[in-house]
Coordinates of C-alpha atoms in Angstrom, one line a residue:
X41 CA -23.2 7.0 9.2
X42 CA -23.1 7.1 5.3
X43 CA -21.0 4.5 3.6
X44 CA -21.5 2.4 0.4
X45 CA -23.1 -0.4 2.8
X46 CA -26.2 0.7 1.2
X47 CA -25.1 0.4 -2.7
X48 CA -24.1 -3.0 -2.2
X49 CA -26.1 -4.3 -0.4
X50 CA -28.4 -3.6 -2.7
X51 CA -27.2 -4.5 -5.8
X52 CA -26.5 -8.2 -3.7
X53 CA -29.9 -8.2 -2.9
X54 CA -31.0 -7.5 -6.8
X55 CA -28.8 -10.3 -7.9
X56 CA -30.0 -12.5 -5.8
X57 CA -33.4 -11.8 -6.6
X58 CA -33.3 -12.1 -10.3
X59 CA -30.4 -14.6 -10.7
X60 CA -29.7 -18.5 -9.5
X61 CA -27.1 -18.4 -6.6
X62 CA -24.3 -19.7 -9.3
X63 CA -24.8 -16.9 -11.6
X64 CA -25.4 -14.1 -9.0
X65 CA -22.0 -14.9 -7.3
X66 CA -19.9 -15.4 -10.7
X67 CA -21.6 -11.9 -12.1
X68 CA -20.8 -10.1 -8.7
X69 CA -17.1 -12.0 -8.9
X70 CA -17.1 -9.9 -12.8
X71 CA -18.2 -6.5 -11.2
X72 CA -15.3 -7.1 -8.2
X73 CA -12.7 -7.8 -11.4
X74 CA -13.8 -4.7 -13.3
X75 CA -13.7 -2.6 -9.9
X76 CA -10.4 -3.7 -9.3
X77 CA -8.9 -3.4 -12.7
X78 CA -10.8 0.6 -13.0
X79 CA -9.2 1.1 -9.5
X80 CA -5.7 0.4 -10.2
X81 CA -5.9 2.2 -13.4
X82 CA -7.3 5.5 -11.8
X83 CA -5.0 4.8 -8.9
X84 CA -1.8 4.7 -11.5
X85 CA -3.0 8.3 -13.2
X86 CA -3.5 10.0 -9.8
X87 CA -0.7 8.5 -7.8
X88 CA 1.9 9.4 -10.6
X89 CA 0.8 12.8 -11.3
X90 CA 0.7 13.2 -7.2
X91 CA 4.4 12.4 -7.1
X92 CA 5.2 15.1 -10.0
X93 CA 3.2 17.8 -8.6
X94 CA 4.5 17.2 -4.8
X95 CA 8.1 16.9 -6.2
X96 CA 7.8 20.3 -8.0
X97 CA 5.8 21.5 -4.6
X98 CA 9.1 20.9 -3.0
X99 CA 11.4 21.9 -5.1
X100 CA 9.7 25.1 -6.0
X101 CA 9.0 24.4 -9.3
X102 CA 5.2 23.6 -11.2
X103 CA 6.0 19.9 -12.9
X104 CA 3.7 19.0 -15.3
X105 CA 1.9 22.0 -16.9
X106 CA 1.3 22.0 -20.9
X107 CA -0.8 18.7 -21.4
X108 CA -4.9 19.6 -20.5
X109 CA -5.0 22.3 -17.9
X110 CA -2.0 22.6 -14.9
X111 CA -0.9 19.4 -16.6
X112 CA -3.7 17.2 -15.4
X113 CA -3.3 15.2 -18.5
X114 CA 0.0 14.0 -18.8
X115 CA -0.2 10.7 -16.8
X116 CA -3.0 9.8 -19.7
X117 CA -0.6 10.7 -22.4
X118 CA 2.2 8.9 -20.9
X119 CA -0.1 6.1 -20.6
X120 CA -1.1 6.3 -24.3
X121 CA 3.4 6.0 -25.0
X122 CA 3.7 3.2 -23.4
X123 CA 0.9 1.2 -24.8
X124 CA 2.1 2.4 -28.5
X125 CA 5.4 1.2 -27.6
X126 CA 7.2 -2.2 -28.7
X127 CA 7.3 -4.3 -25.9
X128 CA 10.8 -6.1 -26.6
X129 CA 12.5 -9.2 -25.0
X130 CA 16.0 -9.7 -25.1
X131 CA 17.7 -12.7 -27.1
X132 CA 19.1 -14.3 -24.5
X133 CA 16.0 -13.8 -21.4
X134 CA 14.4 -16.8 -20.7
X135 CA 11.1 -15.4 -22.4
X136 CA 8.6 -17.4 -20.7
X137 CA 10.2 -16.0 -16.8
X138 CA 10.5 -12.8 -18.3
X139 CA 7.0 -12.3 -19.9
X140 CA 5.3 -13.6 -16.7
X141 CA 7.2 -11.5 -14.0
X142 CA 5.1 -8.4 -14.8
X143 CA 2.2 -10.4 -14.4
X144 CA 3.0 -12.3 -11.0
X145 CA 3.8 -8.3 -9.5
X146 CA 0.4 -6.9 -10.7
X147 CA -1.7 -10.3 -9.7
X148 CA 0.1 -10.3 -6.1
X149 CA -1.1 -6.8 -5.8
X150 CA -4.8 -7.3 -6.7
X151 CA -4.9 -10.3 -4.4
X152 CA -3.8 -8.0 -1.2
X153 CA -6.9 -5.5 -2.6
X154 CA -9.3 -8.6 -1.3
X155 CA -9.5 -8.0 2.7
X156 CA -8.9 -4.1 2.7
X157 CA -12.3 -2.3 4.1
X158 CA -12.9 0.7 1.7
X159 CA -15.7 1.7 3.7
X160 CA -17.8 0.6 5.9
X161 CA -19.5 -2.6 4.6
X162 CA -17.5 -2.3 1.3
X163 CA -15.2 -5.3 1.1
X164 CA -14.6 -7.9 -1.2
X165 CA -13.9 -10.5 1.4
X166 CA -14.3 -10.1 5.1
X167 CA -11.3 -12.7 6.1
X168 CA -11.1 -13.6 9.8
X169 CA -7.5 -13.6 9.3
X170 CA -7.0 -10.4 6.7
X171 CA -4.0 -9.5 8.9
X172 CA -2.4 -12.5 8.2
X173 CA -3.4 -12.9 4.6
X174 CA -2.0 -9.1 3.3
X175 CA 1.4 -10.0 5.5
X176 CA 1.4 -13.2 3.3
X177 CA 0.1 -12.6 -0.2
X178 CA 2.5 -9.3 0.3
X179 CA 6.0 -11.8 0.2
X180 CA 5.1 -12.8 -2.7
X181 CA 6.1 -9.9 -4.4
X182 CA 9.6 -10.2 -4.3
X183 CA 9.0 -13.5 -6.6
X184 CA 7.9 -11.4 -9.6
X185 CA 11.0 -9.1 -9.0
X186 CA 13.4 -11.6 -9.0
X187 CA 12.0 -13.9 -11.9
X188 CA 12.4 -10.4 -13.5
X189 CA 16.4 -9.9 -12.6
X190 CA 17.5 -13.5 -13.5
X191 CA 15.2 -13.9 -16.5
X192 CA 16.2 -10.7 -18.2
X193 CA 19.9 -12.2 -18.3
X194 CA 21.2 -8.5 -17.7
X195 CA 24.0 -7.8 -14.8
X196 CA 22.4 -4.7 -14.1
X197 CA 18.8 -6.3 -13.8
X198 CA 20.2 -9.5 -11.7
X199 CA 22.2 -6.9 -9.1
X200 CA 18.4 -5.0 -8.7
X201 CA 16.9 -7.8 -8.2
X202 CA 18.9 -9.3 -5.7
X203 CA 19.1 -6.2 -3.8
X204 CA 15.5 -6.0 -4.0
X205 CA 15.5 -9.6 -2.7
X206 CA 17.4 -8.8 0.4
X207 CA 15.5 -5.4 0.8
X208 CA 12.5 -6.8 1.4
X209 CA 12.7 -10.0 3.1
X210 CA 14.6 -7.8 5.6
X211 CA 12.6 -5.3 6.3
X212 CA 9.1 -7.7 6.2
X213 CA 10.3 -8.3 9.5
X214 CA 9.7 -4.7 10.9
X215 CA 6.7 -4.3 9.5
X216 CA 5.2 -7.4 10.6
X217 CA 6.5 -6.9 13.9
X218 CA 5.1 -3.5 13.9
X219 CA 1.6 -5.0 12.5
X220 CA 2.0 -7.6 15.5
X221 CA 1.4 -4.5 18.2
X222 CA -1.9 -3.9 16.9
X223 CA -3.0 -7.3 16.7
X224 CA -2.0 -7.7 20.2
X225 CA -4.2 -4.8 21.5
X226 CA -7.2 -5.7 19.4
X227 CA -6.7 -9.2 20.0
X228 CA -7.8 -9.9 16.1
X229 CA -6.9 -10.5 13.0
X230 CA -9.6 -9.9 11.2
X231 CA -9.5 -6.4 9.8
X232 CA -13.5 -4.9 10.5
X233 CA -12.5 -5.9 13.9
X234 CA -9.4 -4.5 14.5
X235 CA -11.6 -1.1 12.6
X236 CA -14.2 -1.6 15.4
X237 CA -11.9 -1.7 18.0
X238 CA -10.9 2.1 17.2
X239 CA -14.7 3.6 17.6
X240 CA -13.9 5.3 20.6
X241 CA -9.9 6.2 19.1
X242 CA -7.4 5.5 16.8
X243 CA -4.5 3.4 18.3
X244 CA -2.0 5.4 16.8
X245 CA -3.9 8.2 19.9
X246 CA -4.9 5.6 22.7
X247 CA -2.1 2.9 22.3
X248 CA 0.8 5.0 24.0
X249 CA 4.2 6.3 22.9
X250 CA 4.9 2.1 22.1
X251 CA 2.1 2.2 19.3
X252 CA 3.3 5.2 17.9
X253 CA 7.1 4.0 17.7
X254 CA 5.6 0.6 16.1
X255 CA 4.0 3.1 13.7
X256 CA 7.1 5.3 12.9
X257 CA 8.8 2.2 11.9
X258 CA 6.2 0.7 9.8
X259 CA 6.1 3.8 7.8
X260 CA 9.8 2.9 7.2
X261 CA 9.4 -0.9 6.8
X262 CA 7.3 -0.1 3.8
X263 CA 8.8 2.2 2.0
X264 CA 12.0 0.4 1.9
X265 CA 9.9 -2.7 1.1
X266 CA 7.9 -0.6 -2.1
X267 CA 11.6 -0.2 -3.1
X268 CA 11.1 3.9 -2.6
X269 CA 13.6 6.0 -1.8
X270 CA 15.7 7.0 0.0
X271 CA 15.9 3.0 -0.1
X272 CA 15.3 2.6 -3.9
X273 CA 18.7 0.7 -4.2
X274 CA 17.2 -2.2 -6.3
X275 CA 16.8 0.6 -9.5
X276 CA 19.3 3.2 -8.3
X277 CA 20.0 4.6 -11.9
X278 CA 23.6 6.3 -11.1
X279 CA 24.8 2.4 -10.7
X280 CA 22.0 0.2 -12.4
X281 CA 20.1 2.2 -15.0
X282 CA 17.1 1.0 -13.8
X283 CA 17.5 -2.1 -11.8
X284 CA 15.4 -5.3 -12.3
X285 CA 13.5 -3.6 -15.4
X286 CA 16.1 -2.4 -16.8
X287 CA 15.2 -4.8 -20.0
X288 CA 11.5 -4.0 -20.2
X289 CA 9.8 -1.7 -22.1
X290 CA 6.2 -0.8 -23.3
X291 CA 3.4 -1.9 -21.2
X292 CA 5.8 -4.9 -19.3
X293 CA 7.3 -1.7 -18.2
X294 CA 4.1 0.0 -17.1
X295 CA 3.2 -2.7 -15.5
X296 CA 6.0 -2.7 -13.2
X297 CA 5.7 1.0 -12.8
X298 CA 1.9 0.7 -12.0
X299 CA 3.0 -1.8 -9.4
X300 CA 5.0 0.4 -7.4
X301 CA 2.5 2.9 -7.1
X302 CA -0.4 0.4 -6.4
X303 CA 1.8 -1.1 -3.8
X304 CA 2.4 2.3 -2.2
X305 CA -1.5 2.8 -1.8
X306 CA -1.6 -0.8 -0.4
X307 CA 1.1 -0.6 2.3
X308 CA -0.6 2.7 3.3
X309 CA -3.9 1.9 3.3
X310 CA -3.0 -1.0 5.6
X311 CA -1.4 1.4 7.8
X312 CA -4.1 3.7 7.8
X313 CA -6.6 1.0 8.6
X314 CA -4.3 -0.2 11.9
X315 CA -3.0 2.6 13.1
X316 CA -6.0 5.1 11.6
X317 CA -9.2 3.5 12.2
X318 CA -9.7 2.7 8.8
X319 CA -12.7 3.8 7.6
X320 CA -14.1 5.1 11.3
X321 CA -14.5 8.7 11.9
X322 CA -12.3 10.2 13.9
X323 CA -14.2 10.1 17.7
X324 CA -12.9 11.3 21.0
X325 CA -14.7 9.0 24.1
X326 CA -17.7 10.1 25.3
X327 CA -17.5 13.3 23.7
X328 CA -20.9 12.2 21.9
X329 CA -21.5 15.6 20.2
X330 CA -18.0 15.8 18.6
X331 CA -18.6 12.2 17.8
X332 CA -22.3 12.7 15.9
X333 CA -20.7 15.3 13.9
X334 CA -17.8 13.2 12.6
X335 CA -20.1 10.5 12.0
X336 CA -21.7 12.7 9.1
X337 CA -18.4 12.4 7.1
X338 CA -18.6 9.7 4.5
X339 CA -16.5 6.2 5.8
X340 CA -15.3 6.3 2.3
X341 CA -13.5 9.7 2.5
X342 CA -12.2 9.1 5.9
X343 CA -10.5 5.9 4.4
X344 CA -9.1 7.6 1.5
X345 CA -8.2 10.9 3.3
X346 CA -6.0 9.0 5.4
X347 CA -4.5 6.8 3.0
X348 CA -3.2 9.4 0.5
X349 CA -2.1 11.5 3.8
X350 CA 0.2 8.7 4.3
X351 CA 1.4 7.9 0.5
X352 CA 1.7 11.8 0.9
X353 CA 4.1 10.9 3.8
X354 CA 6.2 8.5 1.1
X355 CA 6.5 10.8 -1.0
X356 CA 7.8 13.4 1.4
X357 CA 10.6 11.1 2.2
X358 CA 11.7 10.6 -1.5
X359 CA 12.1 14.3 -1.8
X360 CA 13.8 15.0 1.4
X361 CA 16.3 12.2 2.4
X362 CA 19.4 11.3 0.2
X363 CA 19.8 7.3 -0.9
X364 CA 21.2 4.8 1.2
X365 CA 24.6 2.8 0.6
X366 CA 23.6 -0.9 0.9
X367 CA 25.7 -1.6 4.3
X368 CA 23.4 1.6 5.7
X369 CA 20.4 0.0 4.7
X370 CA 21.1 -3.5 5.7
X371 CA 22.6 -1.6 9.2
X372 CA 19.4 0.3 9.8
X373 CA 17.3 -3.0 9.8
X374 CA 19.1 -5.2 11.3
X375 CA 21.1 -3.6 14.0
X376 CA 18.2 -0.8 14.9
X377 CA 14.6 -1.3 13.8
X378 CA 14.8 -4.6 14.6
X379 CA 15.8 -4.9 17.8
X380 CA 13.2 -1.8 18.4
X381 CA 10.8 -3.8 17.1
X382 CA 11.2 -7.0 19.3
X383 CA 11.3 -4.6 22.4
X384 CA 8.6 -2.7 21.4
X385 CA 6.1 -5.6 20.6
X386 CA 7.3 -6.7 24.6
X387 CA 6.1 -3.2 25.7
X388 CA 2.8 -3.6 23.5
X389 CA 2.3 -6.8 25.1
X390 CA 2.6 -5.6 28.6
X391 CA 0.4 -2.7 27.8
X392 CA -2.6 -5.0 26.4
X393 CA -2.2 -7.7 29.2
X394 CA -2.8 -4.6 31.5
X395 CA -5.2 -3.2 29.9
X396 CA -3.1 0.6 30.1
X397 CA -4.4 1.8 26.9
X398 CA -6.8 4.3 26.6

């Protein structure tokens, strides 16, 4: 199978060979950083011109279509606005909470980037427990977004913020619930393995109509807990201008809209790696033909084929459903998915101990 194994694998082995341990691991800790800051950035342009295009998509319309050809260019000139603008703080934030908020957002989500399997042997740190480190790295989140509310000392911005609050501490409980079913029928944490235990299927195909529910409401977990609508109630802009950012501006701003969008490709590519197989082809038993000629597809593409399927997935629900009223969205957590979720982790369960799954 092809993958990146190869690449870095040798580039370890070069380090290695012409560096002292020490400096071989802090230069190959520098090439990880630089990775990860290039990958947000590219993320941020494609993601944001994604939405525009699949929003005019469905609304029969073209979006974004004078800057560099079909509009392929305007996520780089907004980008090139924001930086030029004056990043101002109110006179009566608490300046320190408020400069620093952006910053906690954006370093919570490059610390979830650590355990995720691009491909097949390219990972910047194989965790025996990566399950249980992206469920909690991933709280922390809502820290940033409420140091952001209270600091900006704005009504609007403390409302968002504490909406935000509530949004996602509720619905952390579906998706880890839902996250639960798979580690109960791969009986790991670790993520490779959970990967490996899909070679011969996906568990979204051989774990039942229970694995497919627990899917169903991850995919609605996470896009009320990336703040997306139709649950975007912490910046619903017919009620709080913009919610918890209201008072940012210039790059404090992008930061916070980069987040979103970086968080989006985060909750999916977690999804696609439990649910999807990850990086793993897409193989059916002992059909060993079928399965040779899947294995000639890059890991990497599989990976990013299904991720963006599912951020397309998001998206499709931003553009399709109408926003929530608070009471519905507190309602539709509390008093349905969860209760689903509990019942559907027993089913799980019963299935694993069983062994009934394909």
């Amino acid at each position: 199978m092809f993958s990146l194994e190869g690449i870095t694998k040798s580039l370890q082995d070069w380090l290695y060979l012409n560096f002292n341990p020490t400096w071989a691991l802090v230069i190959e800790c520098l090439i990880v950083i630089v990775l990860a800051i290039a990958l947000f950035a590219f993320l941020g342009l494609v993601l944001v011109l994604m939405e525009r295009k699949v929003a005019a998509h469905m609304q029969i319309r073209l979006g974004p279509n004078r800057v560099g050809p079909k509009g392929m260019f305007q996520t780089a000139a907004d980008t090139l606005k924001l930086i030029m603008k004056e990043g101002l703080t109110p006179d009566g934030a608490d300046k320190f909470l408020f400069n620093l908020a952006p910053f906690v957002v954006m370093i919570v989500a490059m610390l979830i980037l650590a355990p995720i399997a691009f491909a097949k042997g390219f990972q910047i740190w194989d965790i025996n427990i990566g399950v249980l480190y992206v469920s909690a790295i991933s709280s922390l989140s809502v820290i940033g977004i409420l140091m952001a509310g209270w600091a900006s000392n704005n009504k609007y911005s403390l409302l968002g913020a504490m909406r935000s609050g509530a949004q996602i501490v509720s619905y952390e409980l579906s998706a880890g619930i839902s996250i639960l079913c798979i580690v109960v029928l791969s009986g790991s944490l670790s993520i490779n393995e959970i990967i490996a235990s899909q070679q011969n299927g996906w568990w979204l195909f051989k774990g039942h109509i229970p694995v497919i529910i627990a899917f169903v409401i991850f995919m609605i977990a996470v896009t009320a807990e990336t703040n997306r609508a139709p649950f975007d109630l912490a910046e619903a802009e017919s009620e709080l201008t913009a919610g918890f950012h209201t008072e940012y501006s210039g790059m404090k701003f992008a930061l916070f809209f980069l987040a979103e969008y970086i968080n989006i490709f985060i909750v999916c590519a977690i999804g696609a790696t439990l649910f999807l197989g990850g990086w793993m082809p897409f193989h059916i038993g002992n059909w060993q033909d079928f399965n040779h000629i899947m294995d000639y597809i890059p890991s990497s593409i599989w990976f990013f084929g299904k991720t963006f399927f599912l951020i397309f997935l998001i998206m499709w629900f931003r553009w399709t459903f109408p926003r929530l009223r608070v009471d519905q969205l507190l309602n539709l957590e509390w008093k349905y998915l969860l209760p689903i979720s509990l019942f559907n982790l027993l089913l799980v369960t019963v299935i694993a101990i069983f062994g009934w799954h394909f």
